[in-house]
CSV table of C-alpha atoms and ligand atoms in Angstrom, one decimal:
chain,number,residue,atom,x,y,z
A,19,MET,CA,-23.1,7.1,0.9
A,20,LYS,CA,-24.0,7.1,-2.8
A,21,ILE,CA,-23.0,8.7,-6.0
A,22,THR,CA,-26.0,10.6,-7.3
A,23,ASP,CA,-24.7,12.3,-10.4
A,24,ALA,CA,-21.5,13.1,-12.4
A,25,LYS,CA,-20.9,15.8,-15.0
A,26,VAL,CA,-18.1,16.4,-17.5
A,27,PHE,CA,-16.9,19.8,-18.6
A,28,VAL,CA,-14.6,20.4,-21.6
A,29,GLY,CA,-12.8,23.8,-22.0
A,30,GLY,CA,-10.6,26.3,-20.3
A,31,PRO,CA,-8.4,29.3,-20.8
A,32,GLY,CA,-6.3,28.3,-23.9
A,33,LYS,CA,-6.7,24.6,-23.1
A,34,ASN,CA,-9.5,22.0,-23.5
A,35,TYR,CA,-9.4,20.8,-19.9
A,36,VAL,CA,-11.6,17.8,-19.3
A,37,THR,CA,-13.0,18.2,-15.8
A,38,LEU,CA,-15.2,15.5,-14.0
A,39,LYS,CA,-17.4,16.4,-11.1
A,40,ILE,CA,-18.9,13.5,-9.1
A,41,MET,CA,-21.8,14.4,-6.7
A,42,THR,CA,-23.0,12.4,-3.7
A,43,ASP,CA,-26.1,12.2,-1.6
A,44,GLU,CA,-24.3,13.8,1.3
A,45,GLY,CA,-23.5,17.0,-0.6
A,46,ILE,CA,-19.8,16.3,-0.9
A,47,TYR,CA,-18.4,16.3,-4.4
A,48,GLY,CA,-15.1,15.3,-5.9
A,49,LEU,CA,-13.1,16.6,-8.9
A,50,GLY,CA,-11.0,14.7,-11.5
A,51,ASP,CA,-9.0,15.6,-14.6
A,52,ALA,CA,-9.3,13.6,-17.8
A,53,THR,CA,-7.5,16.0,-20.2
A,54,LEU,CA,-5.9,13.9,-22.9
A,55,ASN,CA,-3.9,16.5,-24.9
A,56,ASN,CA,-5.3,17.1,-28.4
A,57,ARG,CA,-7.8,14.2,-28.0
A,58,GLU,CA,-9.9,15.8,-25.2
A,59,THR,CA,-13.4,15.0,-26.4
A,60,LEU,CA,-12.7,11.3,-26.4
A,61,PRO,CA,-12.3,10.6,-22.6
A,62,ALA,CA,-15.2,13.0,-22.1
A,63,LYS,CA,-17.4,10.9,-24.4
A,64,PHE,CA,-16.2,7.6,-22.9
A,65,LEU,CA,-17.1,8.9,-19.4
A,66,GLY,CA,-20.5,10.2,-20.5
A,67,ASP,CA,-21.5,7.2,-22.6
A,68,TYR,CA,-20.1,4.3,-20.6
A,69,LEU,CA,-18.6,5.0,-17.2
A,70,ILE,CA,-20.9,7.6,-15.5
A,71,PRO,CA,-24.1,5.4,-16.0
A,72,CYS,CA,-22.3,2.7,-14.0
A,73,LEU,CA,-21.2,5.1,-11.3
A,74,ILE,CA,-24.6,6.3,-10.3
A,75,GLY,CA,-25.6,4.5,-7.0
A,76,MET,CA,-22.1,3.3,-6.2
A,77,ASP,CA,-20.5,4.0,-2.8
A,78,PRO,CA,-17.8,6.7,-3.6
A,79,ARG,CA,-15.7,5.5,-0.6
A,80,LYS,CA,-14.9,2.2,-2.4
A,81,SER,CA,-12.3,3.8,-4.7
A,82,GLU,CA,-10.3,0.6,-5.0
A,83,ASP,CA,-13.3,-1.6,-6.0
A,84,ILE,CA,-14.5,1.1,-8.4
A,85,TRP,CA,-11.1,1.3,-10.0
A,86,GLN,CA,-11.0,-2.5,-10.4
A,87,TYR,CA,-14.6,-2.4,-11.7
A,88,PHE,CA,-13.7,-0.1,-14.6
A,89,TYR,CA,-10.2,-1.7,-15.3
A,90,ARG,CA,-10.5,-5.4,-14.6
A,91,GLY,CA,-14.2,-5.4,-15.3
A,92,ALA,CA,-13.6,-4.2,-18.8
A,93,TYR,CA,-12.9,-6.6,-21.7
A,94,PHE,CA,-10.9,-3.9,-23.7
A,95,ARG,CA,-8.4,-2.5,-21.1
A,96,ARG,CA,-5.8,0.2,-21.0
A,97,GLY,CA,-5.0,2.8,-23.6
A,98,PRO,CA,-4.9,6.6,-23.0
A,99,ILE,CA,-8.6,7.3,-23.5
A,100,SER,CA,-9.9,4.7,-21.1
A,101,MET,CA,-7.1,5.3,-18.5
A,102,ALA,CA,-7.7,9.0,-18.6
A,103,ALA,CA,-11.4,8.4,-17.9
A,104,ILE,CA,-10.7,6.0,-15.1
A,105,GLY,CA,-8.0,8.3,-13.8
A,106,ALA,CA,-10.5,11.2,-13.5
A,107,ILE,CA,-13.0,9.1,-11.6
A,108,ASP,CA,-10.2,7.9,-9.3
A,109,MET,CA,-9.0,11.4,-8.5
A,110,ALA,CA,-12.5,12.5,-7.8
A,111,LEU,CA,-13.1,9.6,-5.4
A,112,TRP,CA,-9.8,10.4,-3.5
A,113,ASP,CA,-11.0,14.0,-3.4
A,114,ILE,CA,-14.3,12.9,-1.8
A,115,LYS,CA,-12.4,10.5,0.6
A,116,GLY,CA,-10.2,13.4,1.8
A,117,LYS,CA,-13.2,15.7,2.3
A,118,ILE,CA,-15.0,13.0,4.3
A,119,ALA,CA,-11.9,12.6,6.5
A,120,GLY,CA,-11.3,16.3,6.7
A,121,LEU,CA,-7.7,15.6,5.6
A,122,PRO,CA,-5.5,16.5,2.6
A,123,VAL,CA,-5.1,13.5,0.4
A,124,TYR,CA,-1.4,13.0,1.2
A,125,GLN,CA,-2.3,12.2,4.8
A,126,LEU,CA,-4.3,9.2,3.5
A,127,PHE,CA,-1.1,7.8,1.9
A,128,GLY,CA,1.0,8.1,5.1
A,129,GLY,CA,1.7,11.8,5.4
A,130,LYS,CA,4.4,14.1,4.1
A,131,SER,CA,8.0,12.9,3.5
A,132,ARG,CA,9.0,16.5,2.6
A,133,GLU,CA,7.5,20.0,2.8
A,134,GLY,CA,8.2,21.3,-0.7
A,135,ALA,CA,8.6,19.2,-3.8
A,136,LEU,CA,11.4,20.1,-6.3
A,137,VAL,CA,10.1,21.3,-9.6
A,138,TYR,CA,11.6,22.1,-13.0
A,139,ALA,CA,10.6,24.6,-15.6
A,140,HIS,CA,11.1,24.7,-19.4
A,141,ALA,CA,14.0,26.9,-20.6
A,142,THR,CA,14.0,27.4,-24.4
A,143,GLY,CA,15.9,29.4,-27.0
A,144,ALA,CA,16.2,29.6,-30.8
A,145,ASP,CA,20.0,29.6,-30.2
A,146,ILE,CA,22.4,29.1,-27.2
A,147,GLU,CA,22.2,32.8,-26.4
A,148,GLY,CA,18.4,32.8,-26.2
A,149,LEU,CA,18.5,29.6,-24.2
A,150,CYS,CA,20.9,31.1,-21.7
A,151,ASP,CA,18.7,34.2,-21.3
A,152,SER,CA,15.8,31.9,-20.6
A,153,ILE,CA,17.8,29.9,-18.0
A,154,SER,CA,18.9,33.1,-16.3
A,155,TYR,CA,15.2,34.2,-16.1
A,156,TYR,CA,14.2,30.9,-14.3
A,157,LEU,CA,17.2,31.2,-12.0
A,158,SER,CA,16.0,34.7,-11.0
A,159,GLU,CA,12.6,33.2,-10.3
A,160,GLY,CA,14.2,30.7,-7.8
A,161,TYR,CA,14.3,27.6,-9.9
A,162,GLN,CA,17.0,25.0,-9.2
A,163,ALA,CA,16.2,22.8,-12.2
A,164,VAL,CA,15.4,23.5,-15.8
A,165,ARG,CA,14.7,21.5,-18.9
A,166,VAL,CA,16.8,22.9,-21.7
A,167,GLN,CA,15.7,22.8,-25.4
A,168,CYS,CA,17.6,24.7,-28.1
A,169,GLY,CA,17.1,25.5,-31.8
A,170,ILE,CA,19.5,23.4,-34.0
A,171,PRO,CA,21.5,25.3,-36.6
A,172,GLY,CA,20.7,24.3,-40.1
A,173,MET,CA,17.5,22.5,-39.2
A,174,ALA,CA,14.9,23.6,-41.7
A,175,ASP,CA,12.2,24.0,-39.0
A,176,LYS,CA,11.9,24.9,-35.4
A,177,SER,CA,13.1,22.1,-33.0
A,178,TYR,CA,11.1,20.3,-30.4
A,179,GLY,CA,10.4,22.3,-27.3
A,180,VAL,CA,11.6,25.7,-28.7
A,181,ALA,CA,9.1,28.5,-28.1
A,182,ASP,CA,7.4,29.9,-31.2
A,183,GLN,CA,9.1,32.8,-33.0
A,184,GLY,CA,7.8,36.1,-31.7
A,185,GLY,CA,6.5,34.4,-28.6
A,186,ASP,CA,8.0,35.0,-25.1
A,187,SER,CA,11.0,32.8,-25.1
A,188,LYS,CA,11.2,32.9,-21.3
A,189,HIS,CA,7.9,31.0,-20.9
A,190,PHE,CA,7.5,27.9,-23.0
A,191,ILE,CA,3.9,27.6,-24.2
A,192,THR,CA,3.2,25.1,-27.0
A,193,GLN,CA,0.9,26.5,-29.6
A,194,PHE,CA,-0.8,23.6,-31.3
A,195,GLY,CA,-2.2,24.1,-34.8
A,196,SER,CA,-5.9,23.7,-35.8
A,197,LEU,CA,-4.4,21.1,-38.2
A,198,PRO,CA,-1.2,19.2,-37.6
A,199,GLU,CA,1.9,21.5,-38.2
A,200,GLN,CA,5.0,19.9,-39.6
A,201,GLU,CA,8.5,19.8,-38.0
A,202,ILE,CA,11.6,18.7,-39.9
A,203,TRP,CA,14.2,16.7,-37.9
A,204,SER,CA,17.8,15.8,-38.6
A,205,THR,CA,19.4,13.4,-36.2
A,206,GLU,CA,22.9,14.2,-37.5
A,207,LYS,CA,22.6,17.9,-36.9
A,208,TYR,CA,21.0,17.4,-33.5
A,209,LEU,CA,23.8,15.0,-32.4
A,210,GLN,CA,26.5,17.3,-33.6
A,211,PHE,CA,25.1,20.4,-31.9
A,212,MET,CA,23.5,19.4,-28.6
A,213,PRO,CA,26.7,18.5,-26.6
A,214,LYS,CA,27.9,22.0,-27.3
A,215,VAL,CA,24.8,23.4,-25.7
A,216,PHE,CA,25.4,21.4,-22.5
A,217,GLU,CA,29.0,22.5,-22.5
A,218,GLU,CA,28.1,26.1,-22.7
A,219,ILE,CA,25.4,25.8,-20.0
A,220,ARG,CA,27.9,24.2,-17.6
A,221,SER,CA,30.6,26.8,-18.3
A,222,ARG,CA,28.1,29.7,-17.8
A,223,PHE,CA,26.0,28.4,-14.9
A,224,GLY,CA,28.3,26.0,-13.1
A,225,PRO,CA,27.9,22.5,-11.8
A,226,GLU,CA,25.0,23.1,-9.3
A,227,LEU,CA,22.1,23.7,-11.8
A,228,LYS,CA,20.0,20.7,-12.4
A,229,VAL,CA,19.9,20.4,-16.2
A,230,LEU,CA,17.3,18.2,-17.9
A,231,HIS,CA,16.8,17.6,-21.6
A,232,ASP,CA,14.0,16.0,-23.6
A,233,VAL,CA,14.9,14.1,-26.8
A,234,HIS,CA,11.2,13.5,-27.4
A,235,HIS,CA,11.5,10.0,-28.8
A,236,ARG,CA,13.7,11.0,-31.8
A,237,LEU,CA,16.7,8.7,-31.6
A,238,LEU,CA,17.4,5.1,-32.5
A,239,PRO,CA,18.7,2.9,-29.6
A,240,ARG,CA,22.4,2.9,-30.8
A,241,GLU,CA,22.3,6.7,-31.4
A,242,ALA,CA,20.8,7.3,-28.0
A,243,ALA,CA,23.4,5.1,-26.3
A,244,ALA,CA,26.2,7.0,-28.0
A,245,PHE,CA,24.7,10.3,-27.1
A,246,ALA,CA,24.0,9.4,-23.5
A,247,LYS,CA,27.6,8.3,-23.2
A,248,GLU,CA,29.0,11.4,-24.9
A,249,VAL,CA,27.1,13.9,-22.6
A,250,GLU,CA,28.1,12.1,-19.3
A,251,PRO,CA,30.7,14.8,-18.5
A,252,PHE,CA,27.9,17.4,-18.3
A,253,ASN,CA,26.2,15.5,-15.5
A,254,LEU,CA,22.6,15.9,-16.7
A,255,TYR,CA,19.8,15.4,-14.1
A,256,TRP,CA,18.1,13.4,-16.7
A,257,LEU,CA,17.8,12.6,-20.4
A,258,GLU,CA,14.2,12.2,-21.3
A,259,ASP,CA,12.5,9.9,-23.9
A,260,PRO,CA,15.8,9.1,-25.8
A,261,THR,CA,13.9,6.5,-27.9
A,262,PRO,CA,10.3,5.8,-28.6
A,263,ALA,CA,8.7,4.6,-25.3
A,264,GLU,CA,7.0,1.5,-26.5
A,265,ASP,CA,10.3,-0.4,-27.0
A,266,GLN,CA,11.3,-1.3,-23.5
A,267,THR,CA,14.2,-3.5,-24.5
A,268,ALA,CA,15.8,-0.6,-26.5
A,269,LEU,CA,16.8,0.9,-23.1
A,270,ARG,CA,19.1,-2.0,-22.4
A,271,LEU,CA,21.6,-0.8,-25.0
A,272,ILE,CA,21.5,2.7,-23.5
A,273,ARG,CA,22.0,1.4,-20.0
A,274,GLN,CA,24.9,-0.9,-21.0
A,275,HIS,CA,26.8,2.1,-22.5
A,276,SER,CA,26.1,5.1,-20.2
A,277,THR,CA,25.4,6.2,-16.7
A,278,THR,CA,23.4,9.3,-17.8
A,279,PRO,CA,20.1,9.1,-15.9
A,280,ILE,CA,17.1,8.2,-18.1
A,281,ALA,CA,13.5,9.4,-17.7
A,282,ILE,CA,10.6,7.9,-19.5
A,283,GLY,CA,6.9,7.5,-19.3
A,284,GLU,CA,4.8,10.5,-20.2
A,285,VAL,CA,2.9,8.5,-22.8
A,286,PHE,CA,2.4,5.5,-20.6
A,287,ASN,CA,-1.1,4.5,-19.4
A,288,SER,CA,-0.4,1.6,-17.0
A,289,LEU,CA,2.0,-0.3,-15.0
A,290,TRP,CA,2.3,-2.8,-17.8
A,291,ASP,CA,3.9,-0.2,-20.0
A,292,CYS,CA,6.8,0.3,-17.6
A,293,LYS,CA,7.0,-2.9,-15.6
A,294,GLN,CA,10.0,-4.4,-17.4
A,295,MET,CA,12.0,-1.1,-17.5
A,296,ILE,CA,11.4,-0.6,-13.8
A,297,GLU,CA,12.2,-4.2,-12.8
A,298,GLU,CA,15.3,-4.3,-14.9
A,299,GLU,CA,16.3,-0.9,-13.6
A,300,LEU,CA,16.7,0.5,-17.1
A,301,ILE,CA,15.4,3.9,-16.1
A,302,ASP,CA,16.0,6.3,-13.3
A,303,PHE,CA,12.8,8.3,-13.3
A,304,ILE,CA,9.2,7.3,-14.2
A,305,ARG,CA,7.2,10.0,-15.9
A,306,ILE,CA,3.7,8.6,-16.0
A,307,SER,CA,1.0,11.0,-15.1
A,308,ALA,CA,-2.1,10.8,-12.9
A,309,THR,CA,-4.2,12.0,-15.7
A,310,TYR,CA,-3.8,9.2,-18.3
A,311,GLY,CA,-2.1,6.7,-16.0
A,312,GLY,CA,-5.3,5.6,-14.2
A,313,GLY,CA,-5.4,8.2,-11.4
A,314,ILE,CA,-3.9,8.1,-7.9
A,315,THR,CA,-4.7,4.4,-7.2
A,316,HIS,CA,-2.7,3.1,-10.1
A,317,LEU,CA,0.1,5.7,-9.9
A,318,ARG,CA,0.6,4.8,-6.3
A,319,ARG,CA,1.1,1.1,-7.3
A,320,ILE,CA,3.7,2.2,-9.9
A,321,VAL,CA,5.5,4.4,-7.4
A,322,GLU,CA,5.7,1.5,-4.9
A,323,LEU,CA,7.2,-0.8,-7.6
A,324,ALA,CA,9.6,1.9,-8.7
A,325,ALA,CA,10.7,2.4,-5.1
A,326,ILE,CA,11.9,-1.2,-4.8
A,327,HIS,CA,14.0,-0.8,-8.0
A,328,ASN,CA,15.7,2.6,-7.3
A,329,VAL,CA,13.5,4.4,-9.7
A,330,ARG,CA,12.4,7.9,-8.6
A,331,THR,CA,9.3,9.8,-9.7
A,332,GLY,CA,9.3,12.7,-12.3
A,333,PHE,CA,5.7,12.9,-13.2
A,334,HIS,CA,4.6,14.6,-16.4
A,335,GLY,CA,3.3,18.1,-15.9
A,336,ALA,CA,2.9,19.6,-19.3
A,337,PRO,CA,0.4,22.6,-19.5
A,338,SER,CA,-2.3,20.2,-20.6
A,339,HIS,CA,-2.5,18.9,-17.0
A,340,SER,CA,-5.2,20.9,-15.2
A,341,PRO,CA,-4.7,22.1,-11.7
A,342,ILE,CA,-6.7,19.1,-10.5
A,343,SER,CA,-4.2,16.5,-11.8
A,344,MET,CA,-1.3,18.7,-10.8
A,345,ALA,CA,-2.8,18.6,-7.2
A,346,ALA,CA,-3.3,14.8,-7.4
A,347,GLN,CA,0.4,14.5,-8.3
A,348,GLY,CA,1.3,17.1,-5.7
A,349,HIS,CA,-0.2,14.9,-3.0
A,350,LEU,CA,1.8,11.9,-4.3
A,351,ASN,CA,4.9,14.0,-4.5
A,352,ALA,CA,4.5,15.1,-0.9
A,353,TRP,CA,4.3,11.5,0.3
A,354,ALA,CA,6.4,9.4,-2.1
A,355,PRO,CA,9.6,8.1,-0.4
A,356,ASN,CA,11.1,7.9,-3.9
A,357,PHE,CA,10.1,11.3,-5.1
A,358,GLY,CA,12.5,12.9,-7.6
A,359,ILE,CA,11.2,16.0,-9.3
A,360,GLN,CA,8.0,17.4,-10.8
A,361,GLU,CA,7.6,19.1,-14.2
A,362,TYR,CA,5.9,22.4,-13.5
A,363,LEU,CA,4.7,25.0,-15.9
A,364,VAL,CA,3.1,28.0,-14.3
A,365,LEU,CA,-0.6,27.6,-15.1
A,366,GLY,CA,-1.5,30.4,-12.8
A,367,THR,CA,-3.1,32.9,-15.1
A,368,PRO,CA,-6.0,34.9,-13.4
A,369,GLU,CA,-8.4,33.0,-15.7
A,370,CYS,CA,-7.0,29.6,-14.7
A,371,ASP,CA,-7.0,30.5,-11.0
A,372,ALA,CA,-10.7,31.7,-11.3
A,373,LEU,CA,-11.7,28.4,-12.9
A,374,PHE,CA,-9.8,26.2,-10.5
A,375,PRO,CA,-9.4,28.1,-7.1
A,376,ALA,CA,-6.7,26.5,-4.9
A,377,GLU,CA,-4.2,27.3,-2.2
A,378,HIS,CA,-1.2,25.3,-3.5
A,379,PHE,CA,1.8,27.5,-4.3
A,380,TYR,CA,5.2,27.7,-5.8
A,381,GLN,CA,8.2,29.2,-4.0
A,382,ASP,CA,11.9,29.1,-4.6
A,383,GLY,CA,12.0,26.1,-6.9
A,384,MET,CA,9.5,24.1,-4.8
A,385,PHE,CA,5.8,23.3,-5.0
A,386,TYR,CA,3.9,23.3,-1.7
A,387,ILE,CA,0.6,21.4,-1.4
A,388,SER,CA,-2.1,23.0,0.7
A,389,ASP,CA,-3.7,21.4,3.8
A,390,ALA,CA,-7.2,21.8,2.5
A,391,PRO,CA,-9.3,18.6,2.8
A,392,GLY,CA,-9.3,16.4,-0.4
A,393,LEU,CA,-7.2,17.5,-3.4
A,394,GLY,CA,-7.5,21.1,-2.4
A,395,VAL,CA,-8.8,22.4,-5.8
A,396,ASP,CA,-12.3,23.7,-6.6
A,397,PHE,CA,-14.0,24.2,-9.9
A,398,ASP,CA,-16.1,27.2,-10.7
A,399,GLU,CA,-18.9,26.0,-13.0
A,400,GLN,CA,-20.0,29.6,-13.8
A,401,GLN,CA,-16.5,30.4,-15.0
A,402,SER,CA,-16.5,27.3,-17.1
A,403,GLU,CA,-19.4,28.6,-19.2
A,404,ARG,CA,-17.0,31.1,-20.8
A,405,TYR,CA,-15.1,28.3,-22.5
A,406,SER,CA,-15.7,25.7,-25.2
A,407,PHE,CA,-13.8,23.0,-27.0
A,408,GLU,CA,-11.4,24.0,-29.8
A,409,ARG,CA,-9.8,21.3,-31.8
A,410,THR,CA,-5.9,21.2,-31.9
A,411,TYR,CA,-3.3,18.7,-33.0
A,412,HIS,CA,0.2,17.7,-32.1
A,413,PRO,CA,2.7,18.4,-35.0
A,414,VAL,CA,3.9,15.6,-37.2
A,415,VAL,CA,7.7,15.2,-37.8
A,416,ARG,CA,9.4,14.3,-41.0
A,417,LEU,CA,13.1,13.7,-41.7
A,418,GLU,CA,14.8,16.0,-44.3
A,419,ASP,CA,14.1,13.5,-47.1
A,420,GLY,CA,10.4,13.4,-46.2
A,421,THR,CA,10.3,10.2,-44.2
A,422,LEU,CA,7.7,10.4,-41.4
A,423,TRP,CA,9.4,10.3,-37.9
A,424,ASN,CA,8.4,10.3,-34.2
A,425,TYR,CA,7.0,13.5,-32.6
B,18,CS2,C1,6.8,17.1,-23.3
B,18,CS2,C2,5.3,17.4,-23.4
B,18,CS2,O1,6.4,18.0,-21.1
B,18,CS2,C3,7.1,17.3,-21.8
B,18,CS2,O2,8.1,16.7,-21.4
B,18,CS2,O3,7.3,16.0,-23.8
B,18,CS2,O4,5.2,18.7,-23.4
B,18,CS2,C4,4.6,16.8,-24.7
B,18,CS2,O5,5.2,17.3,-25.8
B,18,CS2,C5,3.2,17.1,-24.6
B,18,CS2,O6,2.7,16.7,-23.4
B,18,CS2,C6,2.5,16.4,-25.7
B,18,CS2,O7,1.1,16.4,-25.4
B,19,MG,MG1,8.7,15.1,-22.5
């Protein structure tokens, strides 16, 4: 069996999804996702200029050797662009493998460890009242877990994760600017206010609700340690990205002072970014994604290492993940013995469903993966002609005195 061709498509309804389609001489094709949020054309170009020419003629069944060829075989390794491109190839090869076997991909890992995988949604409000409305909405939709982000009084600008003014505060959709927008951050105001938010949520919704919160890399290690300790009584399911992710040793201070569960990894691209924090058991959840974490082959290796060290999965699932990578993660979630939770933002607009037909579904706070062979997602090339690339940027963050800070 040989790879005969591969094509990359960039575009989608409201998102620049980067979709890779690998064709074979036996008519079977595979699909992968290389969507690197706000940098989408770069993995697409890397695939087209450098990786696809090598793929032609390779045996698509050799997914391990092909992964090693593009990773170990490269002089300049890792980084989000290269790992997103390798990840897309890897997903497509697992898709082909499943189609050859006539099995859903999770069966190739060892089968299901659970039927449905717990998911969490994004609840958001400009103030506590708005946030509680948003939480109530998700509860009415059956969710058992929500990430909570709230506007901070006195902060000059909107806070991270709070839906845009005038937007639908029940559904969190990030609108990125065509040039970087600016957010203003005050650690002091945040640290004073956020514990009150958790207190109010617990008093209104009780102890059962799984409450997650994303600090989005904004705190210094000592601040994060004190905050994690202070919010222990509210029993968070996790505190996400308390400090910038590249400093693995910063997590030691947090760990030494608090038992609040820590989740990190949505900006990681390889095992080497999280090896130390997993081995030292400095985190509780690993948030790497199949899209820019090297695909299924590499994620599976990370999940296995994490399992030995009591770290559970909590894969990144921001709306920039196309239904293809959500399916790849869905198959891993169905299998992983150390599965924790999956971030899940309903992508299912009619336009998105038409572009990526699939039978996977959400019900009562859980995501169910279909039994279709391969990843179980298709891609409608005719539909894709409706869309093209539109440049967008993440915001930049400044402190109140103008100092540049971490987004
Ligand atoms: C966020 C992301 O989902 C999350 O937890 O941190 O939405 C993040 O802001 C975006 O993925 C950035 O591309
Ligand atoms: Mg996050």
